[in-house]
Tab-separated table of C-alpha atoms in Angstrom:
chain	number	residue	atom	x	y	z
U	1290	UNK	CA	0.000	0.000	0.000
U	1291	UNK	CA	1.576	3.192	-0.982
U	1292	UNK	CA	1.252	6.367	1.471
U	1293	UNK	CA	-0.565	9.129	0.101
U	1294	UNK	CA	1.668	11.383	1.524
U	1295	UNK	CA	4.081	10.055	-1.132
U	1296	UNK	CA	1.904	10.690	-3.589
U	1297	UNK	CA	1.504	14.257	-3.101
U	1298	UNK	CA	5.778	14.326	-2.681
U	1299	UNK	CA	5.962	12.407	-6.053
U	1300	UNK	CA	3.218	14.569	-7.506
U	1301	UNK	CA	4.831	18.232	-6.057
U	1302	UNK	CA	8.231	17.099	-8.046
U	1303	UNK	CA	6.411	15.721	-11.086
U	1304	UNK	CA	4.508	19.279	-11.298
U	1305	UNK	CA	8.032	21.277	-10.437
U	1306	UNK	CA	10.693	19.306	-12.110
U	1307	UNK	CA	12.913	20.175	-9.371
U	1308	UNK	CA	13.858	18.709	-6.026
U	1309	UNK	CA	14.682	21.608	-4.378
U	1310	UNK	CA	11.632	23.808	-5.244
U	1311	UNK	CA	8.819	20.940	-4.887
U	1312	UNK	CA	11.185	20.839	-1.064
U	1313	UNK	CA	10.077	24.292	-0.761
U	1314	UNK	CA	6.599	23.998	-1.860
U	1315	UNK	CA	5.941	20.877	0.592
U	1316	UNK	CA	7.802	22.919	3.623
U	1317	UNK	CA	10.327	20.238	3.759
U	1318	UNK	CA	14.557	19.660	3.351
U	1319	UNK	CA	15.375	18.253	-0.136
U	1320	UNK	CA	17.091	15.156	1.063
U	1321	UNK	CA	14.299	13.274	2.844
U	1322	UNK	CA	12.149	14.282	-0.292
U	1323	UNK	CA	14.715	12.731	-2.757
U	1324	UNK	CA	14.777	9.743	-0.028
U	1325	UNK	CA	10.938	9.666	-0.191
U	1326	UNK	CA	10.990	9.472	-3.982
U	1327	UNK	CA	13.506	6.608	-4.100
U	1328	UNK	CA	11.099	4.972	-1.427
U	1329	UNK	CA	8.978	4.960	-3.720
U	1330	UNK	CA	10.209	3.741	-6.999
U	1331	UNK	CA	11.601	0.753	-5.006
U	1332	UNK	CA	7.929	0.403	-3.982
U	1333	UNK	CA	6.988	0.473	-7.987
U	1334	UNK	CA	9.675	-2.111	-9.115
U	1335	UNK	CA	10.469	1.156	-11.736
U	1336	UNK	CA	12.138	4.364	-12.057
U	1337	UNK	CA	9.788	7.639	-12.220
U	1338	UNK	CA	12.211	10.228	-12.977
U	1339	UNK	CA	15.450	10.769	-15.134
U	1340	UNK	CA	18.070	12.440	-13.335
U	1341	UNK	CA	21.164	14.215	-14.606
U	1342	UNK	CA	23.272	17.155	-14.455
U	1343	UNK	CA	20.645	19.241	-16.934
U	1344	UNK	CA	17.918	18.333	-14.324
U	1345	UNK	CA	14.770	16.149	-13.762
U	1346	UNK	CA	12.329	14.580	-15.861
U	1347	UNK	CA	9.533	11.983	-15.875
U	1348	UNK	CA	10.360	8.750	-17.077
U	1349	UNK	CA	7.302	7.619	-19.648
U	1350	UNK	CA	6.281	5.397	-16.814
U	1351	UNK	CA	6.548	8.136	-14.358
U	1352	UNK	CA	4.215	10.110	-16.844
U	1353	UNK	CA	1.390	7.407	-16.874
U	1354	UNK	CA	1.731	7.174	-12.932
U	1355	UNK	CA	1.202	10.905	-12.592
U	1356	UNK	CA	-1.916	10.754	-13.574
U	1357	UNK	CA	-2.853	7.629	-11.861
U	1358	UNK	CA	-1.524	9.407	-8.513
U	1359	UNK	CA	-4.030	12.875	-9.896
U	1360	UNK	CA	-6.689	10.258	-10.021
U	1361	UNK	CA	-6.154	8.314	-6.925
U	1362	UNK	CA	-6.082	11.592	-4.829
U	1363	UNK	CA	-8.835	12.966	-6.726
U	1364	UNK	CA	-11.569	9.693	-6.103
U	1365	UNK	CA	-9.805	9.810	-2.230
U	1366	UNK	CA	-10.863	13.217	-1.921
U	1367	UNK	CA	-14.400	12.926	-3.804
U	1368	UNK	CA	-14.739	9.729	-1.331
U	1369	UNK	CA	-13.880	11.815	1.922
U	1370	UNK	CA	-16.210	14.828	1.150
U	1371	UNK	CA	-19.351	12.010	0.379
U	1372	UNK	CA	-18.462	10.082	4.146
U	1373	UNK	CA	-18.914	13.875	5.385
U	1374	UNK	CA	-22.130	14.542	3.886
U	1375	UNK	CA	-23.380	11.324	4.864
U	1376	UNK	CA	-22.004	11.556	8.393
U	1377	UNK	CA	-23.999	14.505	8.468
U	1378	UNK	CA	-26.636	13.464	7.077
U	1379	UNK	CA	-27.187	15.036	3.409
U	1380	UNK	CA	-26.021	12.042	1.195
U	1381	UNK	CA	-26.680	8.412	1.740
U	1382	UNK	CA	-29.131	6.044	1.681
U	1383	UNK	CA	-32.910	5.783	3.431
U	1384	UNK	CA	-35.375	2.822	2.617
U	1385	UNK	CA	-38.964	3.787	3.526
U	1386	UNK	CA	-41.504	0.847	4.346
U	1387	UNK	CA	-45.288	1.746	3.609
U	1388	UNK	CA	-48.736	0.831	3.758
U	1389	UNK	CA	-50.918	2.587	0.965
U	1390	UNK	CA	-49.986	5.882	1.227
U	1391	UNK	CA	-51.167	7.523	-1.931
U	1392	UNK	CA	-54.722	8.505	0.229
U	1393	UNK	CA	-52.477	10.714	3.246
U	1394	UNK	CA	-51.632	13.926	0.961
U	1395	UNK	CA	-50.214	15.655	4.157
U	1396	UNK	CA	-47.489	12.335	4.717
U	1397	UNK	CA	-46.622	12.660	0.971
U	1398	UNK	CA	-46.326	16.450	1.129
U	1399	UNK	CA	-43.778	15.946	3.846
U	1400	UNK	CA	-41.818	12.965	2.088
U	1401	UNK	CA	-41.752	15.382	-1.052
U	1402	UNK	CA	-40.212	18.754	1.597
U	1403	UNK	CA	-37.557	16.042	2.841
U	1404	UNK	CA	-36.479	15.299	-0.811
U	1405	UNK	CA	-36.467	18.755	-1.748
U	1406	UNK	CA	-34.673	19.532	1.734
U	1407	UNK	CA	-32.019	16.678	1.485
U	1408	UNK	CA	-31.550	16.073	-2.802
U	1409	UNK	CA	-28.524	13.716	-2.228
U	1410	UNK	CA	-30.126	11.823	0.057
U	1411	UNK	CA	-31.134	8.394	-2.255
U	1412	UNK	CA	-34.977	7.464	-1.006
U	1413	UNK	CA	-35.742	3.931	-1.684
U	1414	UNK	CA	-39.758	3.049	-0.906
U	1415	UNK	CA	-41.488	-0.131	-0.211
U	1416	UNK	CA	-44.839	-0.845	0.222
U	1417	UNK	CA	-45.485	-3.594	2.425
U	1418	UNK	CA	-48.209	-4.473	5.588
U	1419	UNK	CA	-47.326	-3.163	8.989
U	1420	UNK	CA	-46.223	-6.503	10.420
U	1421	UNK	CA	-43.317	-7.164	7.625
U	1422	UNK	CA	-42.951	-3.717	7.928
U	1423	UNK	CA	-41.759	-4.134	11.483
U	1424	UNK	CA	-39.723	-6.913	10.290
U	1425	UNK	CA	-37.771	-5.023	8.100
U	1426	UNK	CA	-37.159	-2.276	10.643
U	1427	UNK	CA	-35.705	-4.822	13.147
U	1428	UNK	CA	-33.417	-6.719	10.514
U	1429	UNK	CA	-31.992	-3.514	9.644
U	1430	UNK	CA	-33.311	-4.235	5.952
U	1431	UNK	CA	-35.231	-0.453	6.316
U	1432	UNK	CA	-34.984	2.698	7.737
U	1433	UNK	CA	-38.475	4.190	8.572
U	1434	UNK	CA	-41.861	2.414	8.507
U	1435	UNK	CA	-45.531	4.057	8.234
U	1436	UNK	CA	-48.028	1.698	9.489
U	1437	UNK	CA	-50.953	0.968	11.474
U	1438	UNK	CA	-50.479	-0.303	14.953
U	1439	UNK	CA	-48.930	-3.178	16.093
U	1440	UNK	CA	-50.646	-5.774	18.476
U	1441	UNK	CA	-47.289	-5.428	21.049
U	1442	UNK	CA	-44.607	-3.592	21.443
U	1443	UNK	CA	-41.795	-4.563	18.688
U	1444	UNK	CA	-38.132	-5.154	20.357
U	1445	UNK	CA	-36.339	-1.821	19.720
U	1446	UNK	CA	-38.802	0.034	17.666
U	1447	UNK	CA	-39.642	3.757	18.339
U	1448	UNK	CA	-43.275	4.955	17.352
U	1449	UNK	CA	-44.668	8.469	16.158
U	1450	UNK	CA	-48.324	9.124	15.869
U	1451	UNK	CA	-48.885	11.110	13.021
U	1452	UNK	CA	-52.373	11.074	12.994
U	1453	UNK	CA	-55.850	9.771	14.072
U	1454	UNK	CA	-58.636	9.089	11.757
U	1455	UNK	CA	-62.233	8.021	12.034
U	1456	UNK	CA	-63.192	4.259	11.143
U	1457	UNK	CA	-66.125	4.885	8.318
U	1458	UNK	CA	-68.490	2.703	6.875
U	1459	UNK	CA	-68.108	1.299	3.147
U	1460	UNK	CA	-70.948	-0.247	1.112
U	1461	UNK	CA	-71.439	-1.013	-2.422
U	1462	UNK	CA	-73.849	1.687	-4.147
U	1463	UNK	CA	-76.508	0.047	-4.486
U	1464	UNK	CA	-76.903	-1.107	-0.667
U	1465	UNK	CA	-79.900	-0.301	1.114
U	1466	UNK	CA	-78.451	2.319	3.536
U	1467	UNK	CA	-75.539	3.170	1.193
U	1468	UNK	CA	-77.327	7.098	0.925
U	1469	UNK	CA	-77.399	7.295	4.927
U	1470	UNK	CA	-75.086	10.299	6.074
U	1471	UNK	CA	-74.360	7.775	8.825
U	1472	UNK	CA	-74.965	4.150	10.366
U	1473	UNK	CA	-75.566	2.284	13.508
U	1474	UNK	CA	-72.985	-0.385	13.322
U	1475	UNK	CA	-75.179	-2.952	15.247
U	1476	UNK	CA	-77.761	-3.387	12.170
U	1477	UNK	CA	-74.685	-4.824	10.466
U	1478	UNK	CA	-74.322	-8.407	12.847
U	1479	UNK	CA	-75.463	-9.968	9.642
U	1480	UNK	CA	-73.975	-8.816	7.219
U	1481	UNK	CA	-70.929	-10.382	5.532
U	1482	UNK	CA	-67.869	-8.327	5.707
U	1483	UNK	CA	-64.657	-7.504	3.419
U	1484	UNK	CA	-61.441	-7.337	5.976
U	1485	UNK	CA	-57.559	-7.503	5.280
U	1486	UNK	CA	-55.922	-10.354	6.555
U	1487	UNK	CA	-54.817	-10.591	10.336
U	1488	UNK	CA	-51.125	-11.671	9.578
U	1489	UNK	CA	-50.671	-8.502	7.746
U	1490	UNK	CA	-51.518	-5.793	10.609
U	1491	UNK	CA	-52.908	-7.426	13.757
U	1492	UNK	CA	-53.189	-3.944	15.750
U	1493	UNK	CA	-54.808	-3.032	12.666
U	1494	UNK	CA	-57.529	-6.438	12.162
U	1495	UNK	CA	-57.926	-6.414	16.116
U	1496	UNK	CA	-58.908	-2.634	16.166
U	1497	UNK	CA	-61.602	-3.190	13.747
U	1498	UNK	CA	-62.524	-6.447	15.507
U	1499	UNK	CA	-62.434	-5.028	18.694
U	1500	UNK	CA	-65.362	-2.107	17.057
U	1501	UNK	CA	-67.511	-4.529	15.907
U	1502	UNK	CA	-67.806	-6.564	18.831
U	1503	UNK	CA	-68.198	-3.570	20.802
U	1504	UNK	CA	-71.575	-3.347	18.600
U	1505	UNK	CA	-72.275	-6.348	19.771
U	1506	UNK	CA	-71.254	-9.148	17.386
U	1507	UNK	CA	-68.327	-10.914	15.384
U	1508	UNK	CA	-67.792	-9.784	11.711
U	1509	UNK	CA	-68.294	-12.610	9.499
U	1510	UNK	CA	-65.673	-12.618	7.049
U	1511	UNK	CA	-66.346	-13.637	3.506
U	1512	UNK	CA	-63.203	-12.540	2.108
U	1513	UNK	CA	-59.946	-10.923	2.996
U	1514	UNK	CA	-57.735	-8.461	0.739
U	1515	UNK	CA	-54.094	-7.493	1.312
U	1516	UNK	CA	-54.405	-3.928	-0.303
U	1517	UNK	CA	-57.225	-0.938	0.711
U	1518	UNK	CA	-58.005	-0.393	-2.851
U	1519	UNK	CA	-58.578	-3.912	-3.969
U	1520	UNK	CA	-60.820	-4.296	-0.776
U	1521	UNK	CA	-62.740	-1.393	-1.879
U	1522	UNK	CA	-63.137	-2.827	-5.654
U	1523	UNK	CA	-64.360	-6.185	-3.504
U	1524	UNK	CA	-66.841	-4.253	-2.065
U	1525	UNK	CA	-67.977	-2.147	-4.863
U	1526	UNK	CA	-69.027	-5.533	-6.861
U	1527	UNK	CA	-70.965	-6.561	-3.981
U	1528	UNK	CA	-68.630	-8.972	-1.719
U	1529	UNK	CA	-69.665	-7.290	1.123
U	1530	UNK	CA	-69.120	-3.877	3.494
U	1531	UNK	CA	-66.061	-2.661	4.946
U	1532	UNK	CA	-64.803	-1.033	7.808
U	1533	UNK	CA	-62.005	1.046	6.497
U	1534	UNK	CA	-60.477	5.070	7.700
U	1535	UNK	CA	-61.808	7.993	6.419
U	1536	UNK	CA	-58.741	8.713	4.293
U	1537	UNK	CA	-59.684	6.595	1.671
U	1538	UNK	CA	-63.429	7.741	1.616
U	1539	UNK	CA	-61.962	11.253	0.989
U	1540	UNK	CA	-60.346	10.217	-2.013
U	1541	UNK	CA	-62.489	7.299	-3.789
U	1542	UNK	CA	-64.831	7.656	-6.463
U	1543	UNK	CA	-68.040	7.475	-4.365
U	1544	UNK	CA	-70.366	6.008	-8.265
U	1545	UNK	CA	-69.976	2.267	-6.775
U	1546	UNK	CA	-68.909	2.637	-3.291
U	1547	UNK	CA	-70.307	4.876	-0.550
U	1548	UNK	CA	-69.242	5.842	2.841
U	1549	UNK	CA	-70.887	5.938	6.173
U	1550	UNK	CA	-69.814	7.459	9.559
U	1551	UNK	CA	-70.462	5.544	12.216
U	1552	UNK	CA	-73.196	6.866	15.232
U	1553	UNK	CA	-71.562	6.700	18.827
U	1554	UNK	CA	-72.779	3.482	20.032
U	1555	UNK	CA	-74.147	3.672	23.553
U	1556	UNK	CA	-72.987	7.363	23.992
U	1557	UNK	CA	-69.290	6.230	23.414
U	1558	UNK	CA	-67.352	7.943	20.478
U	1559	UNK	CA	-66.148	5.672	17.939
U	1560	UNK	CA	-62.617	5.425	18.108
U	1561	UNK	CA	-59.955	6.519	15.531
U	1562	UNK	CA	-57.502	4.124	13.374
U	1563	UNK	CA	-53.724	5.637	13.690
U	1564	UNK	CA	-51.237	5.876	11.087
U	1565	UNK	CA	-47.465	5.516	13.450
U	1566	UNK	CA	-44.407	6.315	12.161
U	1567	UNK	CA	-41.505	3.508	13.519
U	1568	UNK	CA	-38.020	3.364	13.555
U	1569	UNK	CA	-35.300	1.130	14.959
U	1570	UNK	CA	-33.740	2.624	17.953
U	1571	UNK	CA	-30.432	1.468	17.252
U	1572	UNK	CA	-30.236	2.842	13.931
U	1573	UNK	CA	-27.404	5.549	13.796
U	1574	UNK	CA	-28.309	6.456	10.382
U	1575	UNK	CA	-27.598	10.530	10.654
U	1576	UNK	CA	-30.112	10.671	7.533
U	1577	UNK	CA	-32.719	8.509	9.402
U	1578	UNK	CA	-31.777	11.180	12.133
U	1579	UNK	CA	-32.830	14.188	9.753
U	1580	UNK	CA	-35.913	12.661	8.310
U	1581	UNK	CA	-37.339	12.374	11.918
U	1582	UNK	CA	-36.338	15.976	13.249
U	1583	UNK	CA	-38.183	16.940	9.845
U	1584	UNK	CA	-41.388	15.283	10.596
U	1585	UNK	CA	-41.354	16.623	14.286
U	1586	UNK	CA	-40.703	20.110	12.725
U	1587	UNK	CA	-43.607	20.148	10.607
U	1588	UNK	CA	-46.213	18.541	13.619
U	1589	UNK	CA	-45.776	21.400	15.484
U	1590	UNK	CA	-46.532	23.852	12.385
C-alpha cells in the first residue's frame, strides 16, 4: 500500500521538475524528499524520474503514474467529502416501508419537503403491511416504517403518531343504507364483511374487531384483501361492506362505493384508526436522524 503522503511528494516534483523547489513547496529539506521518492520507486519495481546534471524529468512510466496518482487523490478526496455529507446526514441512503400511502396527501407532502430539503439523500420506498414492515425495521433491511399499529410492542422500535382518523363505513352503491349520512354499526351483525388479513396488521384487524364486537357481534368474514383499494373494488361488486379510515373515503370515487360514519354506540365515540411512524432505535443512520427531526418540525406547524 503506498502512502498518500508520497503521492503528493511524487506529484509536487512531477509538477516542479525540481527537487529543491517541490522541497520548498511541501515545507520540507530536499534530502528526505529525494529519499521519499527513491522509497517509492523501489515500492513500484520502476524508475519515475530521469536524473542528470541538466535536471529532472519523468520517465514515460513516471508520466502514466502521474496521472494515476491525480486520479487516486482525486476519487480519495471525492470519497472523503461524500463520508462527510453522509455523516452529516445530506447524502446516503434511506429505505422507507409503507402501507398505501397515496390517500395521506399531508405524509406525501412531507416525504416530497424532505427530498427537496435533502436532494442527495437516495430514497428507496417499499410498500409492504405493517407486520413485515416491522420486520424489516428490526433486521436492519429499512430505515423508517408508516403503518398501522402493532398488536405489542416490537423489540427496539420507536413509534410516532402522526395522525388519528375516524373508522367509516363502506358499502357497495346500491346497498340499502348506502345514501345514509351515517350508520348504527349494530344493524350490520349480519352482514358479511370484506377485511384484510390478520397476519398482515394485527393492531390493525384487532382494532376493527375489537369495534364490531363492541356493537355487539363478530364480523363474518367472507373474504380478505391485502391492499385498501382492492378491498374497496371487492366491495364495490358486492362482496360485502367494509370497515375502512376515512382517508380513503376522501379520495375514492363514491359512483360504486359509498361511505358511512359511524353513530356513537351507547354514547361512546367511535374510536380513531392511527397511522405511526416507527423506527429502529439502534439505527445511527444521521439521515434517518434528519428525516425524523423533519417530521417533528412540521407537527408542530
Amino acid at each position: 500500500m503506498i502512502e498518500t503522503r508520497l503521492l503528493r511528494q511524487f506529484i509536487a516534483v512531477a509538477e516542479e521538475l525540481h527537487f529543491h523547489k517541490a522541497a520548498e513547496r511541501l515545507h520540507m529539506a530536499q534530502p528526505p524528499l529525494s529519499q521519499a521518492i527513491s522509497r517509492l520507486e523501489e515500492k513500484l519495481g520502476f524508475s519515475l524520474f530521469l536524473r542528470n546534471t541538466r535536471g529532472v524529468r519523468l520517465t514515460p512510466a513516471g508520466t502514466a503514474f502521474r496521472d494515476t496518482a491525480y486520479r487516486v487523490l482525486a476519487e480519495l478526496e471525492q470519497g472523503i467529502e461524500y463520508a462527510r455529507n453522509v455523516s452529516a446526514g445530506v447524502s446516503g441512503k434511506l429505505t422507507i416501508t409503507a402501507i398505501s400511502i397515496a390517500y395521506y396527501d399531508s405524509l406525501l407532502n412531507r416525504l416530497r419537503r424532505y427530498r427537496e430539503t435533502y436532494p442527495n439523500v437516495q430514497l428507496t420506498l417499499r410498500e409492504m403491511p405493517s407486520a413485515t414492515q416491522a420486520k424489516a425495521l428490526l433486521a436492519g433491511e429499512a430505515d423508517i416504517g408508516f403503518m398501522r399499529r402493532l398488536p405489542l410492542p416490537v423489540g427496539t422500535l420507536e413509534s410516532r403518531l402522526l395522525l388519528d382518523e375516524q373508522i367509516v363505513m363502506a358499502l357497495p352503491a346500491s346497498h340499502v343504507k348506502a345514501q345514509q349520512g351515517d350508520v348504527d354499526l349494530r344493524e350490520f351483525a349480519n352482514e358479511d364483511f370484506v377485511f384484510t388479513p390478520q397476519a398482515l396488521g394485527g393492531g390493525y384487524h384487532a382494532q376493527l374487531v375489537a369495534l364490531c364486537e363492541s356493537a355487539g357481534f363478530y364480523p363474518r368474514v367472507v373474504q380478505e384483501a391485502a391492499q385498501i383499494h382492492t378491498l374497496l373494488g371487492l366491495v364495490a361488486c358486492g362482496f360485502g361492506v367494509a370497515l375502512v379510515p376515512a382517508s380513503f373515503a376522501r379520495s375514492t370515487p363514491r359512483e360504486r362505493v359509498q361511505f358511512c360514519a359511524i353513530r356513537p354506540i351507547d354514547e361512546q365515540s367511535t374510536p380513531g384508526i392511527g397511522l405511526y411512524m416507527k423506527w429502529n432505535a439502534q439505527n445511527a443512520s444521521p439521515a434517518l436522524a434528519n428525516f425524523i427531526a423533519l417530521f417533528e418540525d412540521a407537527k408542530t406547524r
